[in-house]
mmCIF file of C-alpha atoms in Angstrom:
data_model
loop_
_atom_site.group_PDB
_atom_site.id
_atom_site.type_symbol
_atom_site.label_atom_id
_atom_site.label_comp_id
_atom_site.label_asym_id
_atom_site.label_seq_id
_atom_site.Cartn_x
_atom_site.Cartn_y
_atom_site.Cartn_z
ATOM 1 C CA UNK A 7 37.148 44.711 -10.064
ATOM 2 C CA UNK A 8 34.071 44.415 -7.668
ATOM 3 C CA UNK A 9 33.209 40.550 -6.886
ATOM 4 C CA UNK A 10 29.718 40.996 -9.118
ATOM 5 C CA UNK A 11 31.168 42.514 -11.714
ATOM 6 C CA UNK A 12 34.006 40.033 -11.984
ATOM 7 C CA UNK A 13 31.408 37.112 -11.402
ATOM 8 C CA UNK A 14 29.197 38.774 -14.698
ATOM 9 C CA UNK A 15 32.501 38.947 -16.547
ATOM 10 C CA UNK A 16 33.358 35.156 -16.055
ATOM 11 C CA UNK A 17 30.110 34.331 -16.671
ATOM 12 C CA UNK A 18 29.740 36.245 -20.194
ATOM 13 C CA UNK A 19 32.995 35.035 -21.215
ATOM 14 C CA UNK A 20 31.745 30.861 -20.413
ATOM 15 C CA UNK A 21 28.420 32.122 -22.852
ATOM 16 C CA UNK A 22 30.918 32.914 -25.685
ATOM 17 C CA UNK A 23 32.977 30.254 -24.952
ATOM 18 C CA UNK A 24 30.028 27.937 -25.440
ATOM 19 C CA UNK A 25 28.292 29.717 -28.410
ATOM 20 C CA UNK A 26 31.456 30.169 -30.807
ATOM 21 C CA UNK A 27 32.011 27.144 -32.634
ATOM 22 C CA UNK A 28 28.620 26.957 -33.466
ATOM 23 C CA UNK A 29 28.038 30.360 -34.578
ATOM 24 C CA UNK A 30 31.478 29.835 -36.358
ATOM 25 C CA UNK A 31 29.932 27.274 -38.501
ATOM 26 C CA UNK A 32 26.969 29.334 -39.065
ATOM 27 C CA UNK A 33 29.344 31.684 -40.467
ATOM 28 C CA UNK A 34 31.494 29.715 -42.649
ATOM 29 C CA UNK A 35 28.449 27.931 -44.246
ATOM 30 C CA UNK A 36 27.472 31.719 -44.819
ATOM 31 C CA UNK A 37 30.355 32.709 -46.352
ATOM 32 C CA UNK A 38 30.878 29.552 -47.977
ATOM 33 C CA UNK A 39 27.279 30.042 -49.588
ATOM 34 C CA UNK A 40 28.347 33.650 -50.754
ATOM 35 C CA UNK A 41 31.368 33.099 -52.542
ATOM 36 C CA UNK A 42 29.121 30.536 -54.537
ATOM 37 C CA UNK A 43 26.628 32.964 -55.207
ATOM 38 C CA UNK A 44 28.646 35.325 -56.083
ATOM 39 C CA UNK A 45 30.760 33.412 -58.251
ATOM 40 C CA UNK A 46 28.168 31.137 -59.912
ATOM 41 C CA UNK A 47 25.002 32.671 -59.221
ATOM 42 C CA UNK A 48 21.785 31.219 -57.823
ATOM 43 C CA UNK A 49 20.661 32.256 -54.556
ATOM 44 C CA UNK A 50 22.410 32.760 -51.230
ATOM 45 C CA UNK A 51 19.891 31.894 -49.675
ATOM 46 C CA UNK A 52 19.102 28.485 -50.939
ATOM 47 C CA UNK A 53 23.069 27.412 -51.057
ATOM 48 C CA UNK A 54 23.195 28.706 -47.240
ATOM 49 C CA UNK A 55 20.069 26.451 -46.423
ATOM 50 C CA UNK A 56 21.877 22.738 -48.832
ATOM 51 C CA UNK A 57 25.097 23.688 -47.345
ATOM 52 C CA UNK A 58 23.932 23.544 -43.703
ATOM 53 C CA UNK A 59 21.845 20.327 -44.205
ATOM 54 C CA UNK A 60 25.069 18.446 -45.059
ATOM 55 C CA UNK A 61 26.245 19.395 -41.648
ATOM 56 C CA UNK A 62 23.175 17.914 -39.496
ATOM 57 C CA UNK A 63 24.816 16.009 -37.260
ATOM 58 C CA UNK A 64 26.531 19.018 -35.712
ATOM 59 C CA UNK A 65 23.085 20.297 -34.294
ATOM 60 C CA UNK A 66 22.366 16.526 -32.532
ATOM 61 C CA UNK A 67 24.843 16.631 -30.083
ATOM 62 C CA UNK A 68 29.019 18.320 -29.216
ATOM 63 C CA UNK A 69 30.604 21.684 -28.830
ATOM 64 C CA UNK A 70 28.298 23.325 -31.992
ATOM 65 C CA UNK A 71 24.949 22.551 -30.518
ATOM 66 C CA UNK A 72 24.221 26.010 -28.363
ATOM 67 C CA UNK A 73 25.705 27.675 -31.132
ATOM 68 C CA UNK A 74 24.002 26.848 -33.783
ATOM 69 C CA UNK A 75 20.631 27.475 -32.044
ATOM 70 C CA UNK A 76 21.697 30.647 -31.219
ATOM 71 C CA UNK A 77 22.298 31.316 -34.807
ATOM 72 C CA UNK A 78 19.037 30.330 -36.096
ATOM 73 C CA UNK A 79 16.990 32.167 -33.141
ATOM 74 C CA UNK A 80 18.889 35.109 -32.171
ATOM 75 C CA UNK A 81 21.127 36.383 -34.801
ATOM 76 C CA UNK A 82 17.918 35.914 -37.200
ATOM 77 C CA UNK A 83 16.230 38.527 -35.369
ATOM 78 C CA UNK A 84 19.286 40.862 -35.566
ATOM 79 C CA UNK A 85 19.160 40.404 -39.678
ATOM 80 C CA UNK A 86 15.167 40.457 -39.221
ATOM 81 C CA UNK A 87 15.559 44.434 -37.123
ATOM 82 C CA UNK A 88 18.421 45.355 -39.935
ATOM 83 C CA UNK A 89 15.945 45.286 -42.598
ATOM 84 C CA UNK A 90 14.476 48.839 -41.653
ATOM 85 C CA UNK A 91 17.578 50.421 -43.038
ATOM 86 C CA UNK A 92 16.821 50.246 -46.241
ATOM 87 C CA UNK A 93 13.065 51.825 -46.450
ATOM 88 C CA UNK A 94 11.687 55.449 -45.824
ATOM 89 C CA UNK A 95 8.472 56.594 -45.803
ATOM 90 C CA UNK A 96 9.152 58.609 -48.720
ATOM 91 C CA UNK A 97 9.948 56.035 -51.263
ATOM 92 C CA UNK A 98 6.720 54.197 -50.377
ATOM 93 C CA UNK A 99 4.555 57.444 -50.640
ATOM 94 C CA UNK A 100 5.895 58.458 -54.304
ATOM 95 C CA UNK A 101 3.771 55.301 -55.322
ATOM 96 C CA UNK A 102 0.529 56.598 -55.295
ATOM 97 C CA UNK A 103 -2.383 55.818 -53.320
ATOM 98 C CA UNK A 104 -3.878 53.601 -55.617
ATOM 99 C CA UNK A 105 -0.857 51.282 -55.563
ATOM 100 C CA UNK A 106 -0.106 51.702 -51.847
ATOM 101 C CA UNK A 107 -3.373 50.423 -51.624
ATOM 102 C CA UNK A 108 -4.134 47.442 -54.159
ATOM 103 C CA UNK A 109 -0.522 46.369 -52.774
ATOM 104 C CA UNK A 110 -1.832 45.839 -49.144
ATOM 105 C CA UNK A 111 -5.123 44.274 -50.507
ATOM 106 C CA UNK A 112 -3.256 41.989 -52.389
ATOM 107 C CA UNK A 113 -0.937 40.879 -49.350
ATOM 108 C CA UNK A 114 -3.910 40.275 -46.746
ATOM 109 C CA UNK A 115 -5.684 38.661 -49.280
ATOM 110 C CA UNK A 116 -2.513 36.056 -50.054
ATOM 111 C CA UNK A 117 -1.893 35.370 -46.572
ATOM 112 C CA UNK A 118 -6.143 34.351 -46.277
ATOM 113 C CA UNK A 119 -5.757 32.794 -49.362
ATOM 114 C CA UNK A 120 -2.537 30.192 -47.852
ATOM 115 C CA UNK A 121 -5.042 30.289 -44.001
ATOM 116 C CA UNK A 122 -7.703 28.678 -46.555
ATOM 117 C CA UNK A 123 -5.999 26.721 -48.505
ATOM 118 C CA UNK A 124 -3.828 24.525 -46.411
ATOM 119 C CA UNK A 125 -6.792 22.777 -45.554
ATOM 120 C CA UNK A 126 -6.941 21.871 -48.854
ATOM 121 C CA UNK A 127 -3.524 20.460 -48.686
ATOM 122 C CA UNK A 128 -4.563 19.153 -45.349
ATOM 123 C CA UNK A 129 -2.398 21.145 -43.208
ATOM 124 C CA UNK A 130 -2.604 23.288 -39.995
ATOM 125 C CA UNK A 131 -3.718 27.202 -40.756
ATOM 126 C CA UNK A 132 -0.845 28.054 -38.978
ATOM 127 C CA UNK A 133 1.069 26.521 -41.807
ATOM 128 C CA UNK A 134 -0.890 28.742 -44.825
ATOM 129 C CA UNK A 135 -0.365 31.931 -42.461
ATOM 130 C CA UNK A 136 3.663 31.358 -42.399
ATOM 131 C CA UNK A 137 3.628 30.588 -46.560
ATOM 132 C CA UNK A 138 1.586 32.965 -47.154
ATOM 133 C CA UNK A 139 2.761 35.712 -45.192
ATOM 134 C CA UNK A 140 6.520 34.542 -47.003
ATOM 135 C CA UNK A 141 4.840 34.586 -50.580
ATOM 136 C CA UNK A 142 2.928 38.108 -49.681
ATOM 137 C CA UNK A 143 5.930 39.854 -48.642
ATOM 138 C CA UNK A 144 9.969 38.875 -48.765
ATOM 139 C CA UNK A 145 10.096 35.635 -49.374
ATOM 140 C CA UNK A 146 12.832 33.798 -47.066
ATOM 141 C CA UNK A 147 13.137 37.122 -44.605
ATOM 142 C CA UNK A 148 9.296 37.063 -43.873
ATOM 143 C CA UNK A 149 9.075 33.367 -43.631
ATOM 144 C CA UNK A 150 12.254 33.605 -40.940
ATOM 145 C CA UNK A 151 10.431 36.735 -39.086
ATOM 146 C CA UNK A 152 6.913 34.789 -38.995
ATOM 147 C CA UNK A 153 7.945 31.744 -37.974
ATOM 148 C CA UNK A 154 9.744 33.623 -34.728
ATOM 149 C CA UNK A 155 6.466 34.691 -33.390
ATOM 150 C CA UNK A 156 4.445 31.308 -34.635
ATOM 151 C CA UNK A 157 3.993 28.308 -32.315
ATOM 152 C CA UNK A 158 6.263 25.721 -32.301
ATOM 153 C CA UNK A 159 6.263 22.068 -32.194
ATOM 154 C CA UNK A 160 8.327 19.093 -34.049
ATOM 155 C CA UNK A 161 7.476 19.899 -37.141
ATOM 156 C CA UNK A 162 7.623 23.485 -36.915
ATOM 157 C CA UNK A 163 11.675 24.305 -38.283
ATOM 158 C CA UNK A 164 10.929 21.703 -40.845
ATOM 159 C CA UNK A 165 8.218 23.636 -42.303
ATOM 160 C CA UNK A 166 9.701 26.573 -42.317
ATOM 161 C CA UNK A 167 12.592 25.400 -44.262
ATOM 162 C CA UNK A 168 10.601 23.798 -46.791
ATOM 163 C CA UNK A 169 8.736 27.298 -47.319
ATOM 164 C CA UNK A 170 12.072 28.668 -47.060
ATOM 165 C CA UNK A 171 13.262 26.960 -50.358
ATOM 166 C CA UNK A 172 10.082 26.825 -52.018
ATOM 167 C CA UNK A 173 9.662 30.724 -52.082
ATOM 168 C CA UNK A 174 13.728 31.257 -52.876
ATOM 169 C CA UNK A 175 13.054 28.629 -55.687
ATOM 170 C CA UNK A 176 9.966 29.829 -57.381
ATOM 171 C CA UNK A 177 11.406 33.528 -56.652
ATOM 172 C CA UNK A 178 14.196 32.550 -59.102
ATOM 173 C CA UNK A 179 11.659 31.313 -61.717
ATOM 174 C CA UNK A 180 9.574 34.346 -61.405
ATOM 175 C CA UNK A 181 12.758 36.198 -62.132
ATOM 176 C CA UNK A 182 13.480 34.914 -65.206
ATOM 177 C CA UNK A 183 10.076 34.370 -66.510
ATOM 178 C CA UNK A 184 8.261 37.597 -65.300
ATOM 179 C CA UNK A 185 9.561 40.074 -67.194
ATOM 180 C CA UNK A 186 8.995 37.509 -70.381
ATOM 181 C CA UNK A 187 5.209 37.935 -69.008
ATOM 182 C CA UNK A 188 5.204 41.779 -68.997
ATOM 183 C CA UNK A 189 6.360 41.938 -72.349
ATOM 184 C CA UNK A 190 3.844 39.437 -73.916
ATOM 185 C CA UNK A 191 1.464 41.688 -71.885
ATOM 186 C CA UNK A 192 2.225 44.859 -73.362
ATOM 187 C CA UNK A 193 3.826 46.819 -70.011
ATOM 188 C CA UNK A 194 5.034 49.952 -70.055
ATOM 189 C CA UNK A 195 7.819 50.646 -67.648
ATOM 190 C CA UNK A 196 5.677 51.616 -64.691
ATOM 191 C CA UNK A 197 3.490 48.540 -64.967
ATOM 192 C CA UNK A 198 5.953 46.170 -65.340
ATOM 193 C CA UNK A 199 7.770 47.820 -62.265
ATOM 194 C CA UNK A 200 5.014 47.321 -59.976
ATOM 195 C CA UNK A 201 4.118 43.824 -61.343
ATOM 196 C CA UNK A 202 7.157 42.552 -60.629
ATOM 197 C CA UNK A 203 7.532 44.221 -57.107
ATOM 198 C CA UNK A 204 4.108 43.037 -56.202
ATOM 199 C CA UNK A 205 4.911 39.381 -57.225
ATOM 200 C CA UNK A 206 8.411 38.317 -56.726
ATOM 201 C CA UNK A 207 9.094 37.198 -53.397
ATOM 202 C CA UNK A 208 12.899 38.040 -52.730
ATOM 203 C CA UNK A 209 14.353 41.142 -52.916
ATOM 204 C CA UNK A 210 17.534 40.481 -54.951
ATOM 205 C CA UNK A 211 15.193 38.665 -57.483
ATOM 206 C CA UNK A 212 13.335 41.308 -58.158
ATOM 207 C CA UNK A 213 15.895 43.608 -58.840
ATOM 208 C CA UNK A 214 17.042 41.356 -61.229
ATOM 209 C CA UNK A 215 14.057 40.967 -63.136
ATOM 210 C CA UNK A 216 13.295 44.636 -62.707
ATOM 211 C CA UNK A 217 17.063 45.959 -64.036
ATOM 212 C CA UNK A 218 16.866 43.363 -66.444
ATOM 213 C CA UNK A 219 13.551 45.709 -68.348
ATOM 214 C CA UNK A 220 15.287 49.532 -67.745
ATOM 215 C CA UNK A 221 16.678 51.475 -65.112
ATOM 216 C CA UNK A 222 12.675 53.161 -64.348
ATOM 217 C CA UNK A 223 11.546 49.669 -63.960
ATOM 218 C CA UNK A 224 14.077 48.614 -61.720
ATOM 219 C CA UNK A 225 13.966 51.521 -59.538
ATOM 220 C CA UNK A 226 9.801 51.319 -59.451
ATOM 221 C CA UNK A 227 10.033 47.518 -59.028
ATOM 222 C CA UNK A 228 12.254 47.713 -55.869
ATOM 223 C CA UNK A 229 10.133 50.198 -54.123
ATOM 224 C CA UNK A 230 7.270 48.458 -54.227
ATOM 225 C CA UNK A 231 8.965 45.451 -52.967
ATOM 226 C CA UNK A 232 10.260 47.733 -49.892
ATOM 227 C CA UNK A 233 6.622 48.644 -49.949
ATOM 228 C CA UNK A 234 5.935 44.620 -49.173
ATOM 229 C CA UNK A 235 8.809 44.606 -46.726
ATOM 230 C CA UNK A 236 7.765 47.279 -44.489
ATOM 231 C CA UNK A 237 4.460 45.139 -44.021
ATOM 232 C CA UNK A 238 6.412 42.956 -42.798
ATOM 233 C CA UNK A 239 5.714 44.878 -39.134
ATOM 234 C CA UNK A 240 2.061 45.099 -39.377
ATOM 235 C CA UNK A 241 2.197 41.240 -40.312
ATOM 236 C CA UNK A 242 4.278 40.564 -37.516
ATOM 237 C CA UNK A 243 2.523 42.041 -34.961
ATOM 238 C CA UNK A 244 -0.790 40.558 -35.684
ATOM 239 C CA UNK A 245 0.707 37.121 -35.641
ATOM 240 C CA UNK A 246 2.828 37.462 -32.583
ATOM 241 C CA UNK A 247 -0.542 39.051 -30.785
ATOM 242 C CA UNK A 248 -2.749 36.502 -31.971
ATOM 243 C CA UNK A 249 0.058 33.591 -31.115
ATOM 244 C CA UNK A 250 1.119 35.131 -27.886
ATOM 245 C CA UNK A 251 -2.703 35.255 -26.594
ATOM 246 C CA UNK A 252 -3.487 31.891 -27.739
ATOM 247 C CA UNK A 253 -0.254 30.362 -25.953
ATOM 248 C CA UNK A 254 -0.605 32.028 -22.581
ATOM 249 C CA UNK A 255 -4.392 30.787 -22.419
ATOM 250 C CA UNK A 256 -2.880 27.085 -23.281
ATOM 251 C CA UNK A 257 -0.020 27.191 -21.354
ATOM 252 C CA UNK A 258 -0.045 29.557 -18.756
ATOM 253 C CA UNK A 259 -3.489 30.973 -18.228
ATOM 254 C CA UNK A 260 -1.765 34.483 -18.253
ATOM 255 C CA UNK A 261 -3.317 37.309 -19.947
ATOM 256 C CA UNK A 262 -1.109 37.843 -23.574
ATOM 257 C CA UNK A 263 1.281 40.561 -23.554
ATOM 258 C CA UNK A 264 0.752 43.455 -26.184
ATOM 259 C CA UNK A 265 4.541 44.560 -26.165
ATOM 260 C CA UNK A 266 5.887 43.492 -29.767
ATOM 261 C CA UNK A 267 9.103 41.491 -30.524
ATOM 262 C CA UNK A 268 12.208 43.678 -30.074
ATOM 263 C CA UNK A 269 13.790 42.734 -33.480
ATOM 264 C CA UNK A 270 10.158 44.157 -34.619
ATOM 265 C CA UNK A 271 10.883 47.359 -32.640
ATOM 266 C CA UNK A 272 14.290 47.722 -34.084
ATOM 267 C CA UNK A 273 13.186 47.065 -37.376
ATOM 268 C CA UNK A 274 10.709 49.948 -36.765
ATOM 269 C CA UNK A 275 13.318 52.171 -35.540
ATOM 270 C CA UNK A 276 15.718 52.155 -38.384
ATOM 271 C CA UNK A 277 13.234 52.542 -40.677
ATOM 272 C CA UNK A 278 12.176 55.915 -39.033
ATOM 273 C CA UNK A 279 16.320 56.940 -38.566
ATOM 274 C CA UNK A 280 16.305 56.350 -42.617
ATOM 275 C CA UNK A 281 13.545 58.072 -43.556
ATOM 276 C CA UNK A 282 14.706 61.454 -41.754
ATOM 277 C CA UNK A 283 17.991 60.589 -42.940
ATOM 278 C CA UNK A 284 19.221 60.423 -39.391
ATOM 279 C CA UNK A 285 21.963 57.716 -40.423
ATOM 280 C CA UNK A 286 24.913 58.478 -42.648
ATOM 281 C CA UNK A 287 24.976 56.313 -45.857
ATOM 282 C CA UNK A 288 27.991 54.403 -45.086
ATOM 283 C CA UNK A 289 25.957 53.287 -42.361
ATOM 284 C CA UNK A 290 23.000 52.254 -43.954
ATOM 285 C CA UNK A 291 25.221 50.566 -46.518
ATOM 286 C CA UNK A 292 27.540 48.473 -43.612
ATOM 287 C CA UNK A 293 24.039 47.499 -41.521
ATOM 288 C CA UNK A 294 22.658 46.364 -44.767
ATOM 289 C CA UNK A 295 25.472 43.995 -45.628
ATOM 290 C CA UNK A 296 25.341 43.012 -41.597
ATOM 291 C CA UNK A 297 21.620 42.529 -42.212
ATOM 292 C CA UNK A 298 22.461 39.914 -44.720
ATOM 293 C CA UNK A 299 25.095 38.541 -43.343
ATOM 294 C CA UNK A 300 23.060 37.660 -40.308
ATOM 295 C CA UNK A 301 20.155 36.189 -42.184
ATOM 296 C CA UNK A 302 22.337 33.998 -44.177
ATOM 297 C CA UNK A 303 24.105 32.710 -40.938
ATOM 298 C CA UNK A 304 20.532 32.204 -39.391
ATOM 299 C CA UNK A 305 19.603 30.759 -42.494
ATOM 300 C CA UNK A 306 23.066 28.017 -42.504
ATOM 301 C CA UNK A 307 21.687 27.423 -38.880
ATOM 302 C CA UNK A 308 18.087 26.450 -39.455
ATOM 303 C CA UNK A 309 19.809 23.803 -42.254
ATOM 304 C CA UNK A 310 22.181 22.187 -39.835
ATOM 305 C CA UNK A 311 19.092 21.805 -37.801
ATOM 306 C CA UNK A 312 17.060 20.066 -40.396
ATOM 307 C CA UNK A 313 17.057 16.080 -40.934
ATOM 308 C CA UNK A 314 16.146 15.412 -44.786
ATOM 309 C CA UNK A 315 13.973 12.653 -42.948
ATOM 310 C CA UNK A 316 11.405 14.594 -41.240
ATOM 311 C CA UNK A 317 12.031 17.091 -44.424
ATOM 312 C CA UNK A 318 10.897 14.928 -46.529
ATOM 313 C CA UNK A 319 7.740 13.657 -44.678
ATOM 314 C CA UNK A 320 6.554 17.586 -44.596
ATOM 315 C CA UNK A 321 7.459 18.264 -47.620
ATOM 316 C CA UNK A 322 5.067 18.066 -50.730
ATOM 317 C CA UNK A 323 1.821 19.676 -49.271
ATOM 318 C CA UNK A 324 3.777 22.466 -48.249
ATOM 319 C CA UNK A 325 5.391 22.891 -51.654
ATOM 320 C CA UNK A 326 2.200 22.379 -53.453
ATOM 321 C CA UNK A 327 0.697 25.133 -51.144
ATOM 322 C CA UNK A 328 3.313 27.771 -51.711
ATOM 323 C CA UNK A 329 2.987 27.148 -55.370
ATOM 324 C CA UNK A 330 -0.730 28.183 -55.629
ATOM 325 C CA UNK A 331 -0.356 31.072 -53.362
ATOM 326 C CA UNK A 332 2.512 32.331 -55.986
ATOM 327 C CA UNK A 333 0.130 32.304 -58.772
ATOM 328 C CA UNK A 334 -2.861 33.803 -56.605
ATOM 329 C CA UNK A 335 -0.696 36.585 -55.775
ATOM 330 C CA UNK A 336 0.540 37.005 -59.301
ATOM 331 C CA UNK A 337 -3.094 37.289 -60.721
ATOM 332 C CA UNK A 338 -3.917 39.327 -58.304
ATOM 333 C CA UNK A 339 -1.243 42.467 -59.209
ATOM 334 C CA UNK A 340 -1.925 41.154 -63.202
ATOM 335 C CA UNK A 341 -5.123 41.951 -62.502
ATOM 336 C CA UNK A 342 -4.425 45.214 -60.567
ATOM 337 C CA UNK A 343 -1.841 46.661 -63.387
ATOM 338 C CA UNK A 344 -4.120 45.405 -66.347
ATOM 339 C CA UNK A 345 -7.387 46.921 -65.212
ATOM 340 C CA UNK A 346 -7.070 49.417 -62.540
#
């Protein structure tokens, strides 16, 4: 073996050396998280998040440090670009124009709704674009994709875990009292399909709520949450272009790069391999289970690296604001289904 090559090797191996046993953790708080979902219901997500809080002090200092940032940074983007696999271009079309449309209304308008609002709640923009950009779209997944291409500072992971569990929490509400809502309302099958899609925030919840109505309203429900998802990449880009050009005049006095994230990219990529059904289904079934296995981890990472001290000092105003961009959003497709 050449002296470069062998150099490259050694070095590779030293990377994994360091990054295993905190990525191992990740992992077993994932898994850990799972079996109690699975087993006693509630969300993954959430347990993943508690779960890795009780474990803070491995992020401070030791062997899991490099690891667990890792996690929460890299393998978050992996789960983030896995997405795509489950949307094509042809499930979103067989909505309708009128739905494609009042849809992406009603996600710009949530996301200028949380810009606006956190000044009510006396926090930074930046702070309503992240909630409301997690409350407009997919809940935990968008928050954990936004907040990759959003400035950071001190408080930053803290209030993206607090939107993290806000969203996953109110999502499980809005699970069990949605469809209770497009009963009282009168819904047909169709209506109450995209109501729910347009308003629940995680995916799994709203295939819940949606399955919980009929088989027409689950299927209807989950593609116009997949709908939501794939927004997820105009979303993305905006923020990353607007963040990226306002950090290199700051920081660098560079001119902003227009290249998009290449989690973004990949996400892009798979969802144009689905949609010409390039990829067998046992693959798109494996890289969806890898896709959540890797936001999970991400998720178990971002909790070890969360004190419940600085938690709690963010805390309320952010909760307060993700609340009343929940109900904005919800009168806003009420209002779509019910009169248009």
């Amino acid at each position: 073996m050449p002296a470069e090559s062998s150099s490259k090797f050694f070095r590779l191996i030293s990377v994994i050396q360091e990054l295993f046993p905190g990525v191992l953790v990740c992992l077993t708080i994932a898994m850990a998280a799972t079996f109690l979902s699975d087993h006693y219901g509630g969300p993954v997500m959430l347990f993943a998040l508690l779960l890795g809080m009780a474990f803070h002090f491995l992020s401070e200092e030791g062997p899991c440090k490099k690891g667990i940032e890792f996690a929460s940074k890299t393998v978050l983007r992996v789960g983030v670009a896995l997405l795509g696999v489950r949307i094509t271009f042809g499930q979103i079309a067989d909505l309708g124009e009128v739905t494609i449309l009042g849809v992406i209304v009603a996600i710009f308008a949530t996301i200028f709704f949380g810009w606006v609002f956190a000044q009510v709640f006396k926090l930074k923009p930046s702070q309503g674009l992240l909630s409301g950009g997690a409350v407009a779209i997919c809940g935990a997944s968008a928050a954990l994709a936004l907040s990759a291409v959003m400035p950071k500072n001190k408080h930053s992971e803290n209030n993206t875990i607090v939107t993290v569990v806000a969203v996953t929490t109110l999502s499980t509400i809005a699970m069990v009292l949605y469809p209770l809502i497009t009963q009282q309302a009168g819904f047909g099958a169709i209506d109450s399909g995209v109501f729910l899609g347009g308003t629940i925030h995680d995916v799994a919840q709203v295939v819940g709520a949606g399955y919980s109505i009929s088989d027409e309203t689950g299927d209807i429900s989950t593609v116009v949450k997949l709908l939501r998802v794939t927004m997820l990449v105009p979303v993305v880009l905006i923020f990353s272009f607007i963040f990226s050009a306002r950090n290199k005049a700051k920081e660098e006095g560079q001119k902003a790069s227009l290249l998009p994230p290449a989690f973004l990219v990949g996400f892009i990529v798979f969802v144009i391999l689905n949609s010409f059904n390039l990829m067998p289904e046992l693959a798109v079934d494996h890289l969806t289970d890898l896709s959540r296995v890797c936001l999970v981890t991400a998720i178990a990472g971002l909790g070890m690296k969360t004190s419940l001290q600085e938690l709690f000092k963010v805390g309320w105003p952010i909760v307060g604001l993700v609340v009343s961009e929940t109900i904005f959003i919800a009168l806003f497709i009420y209002g779509l289904v019910a009169f248009i």
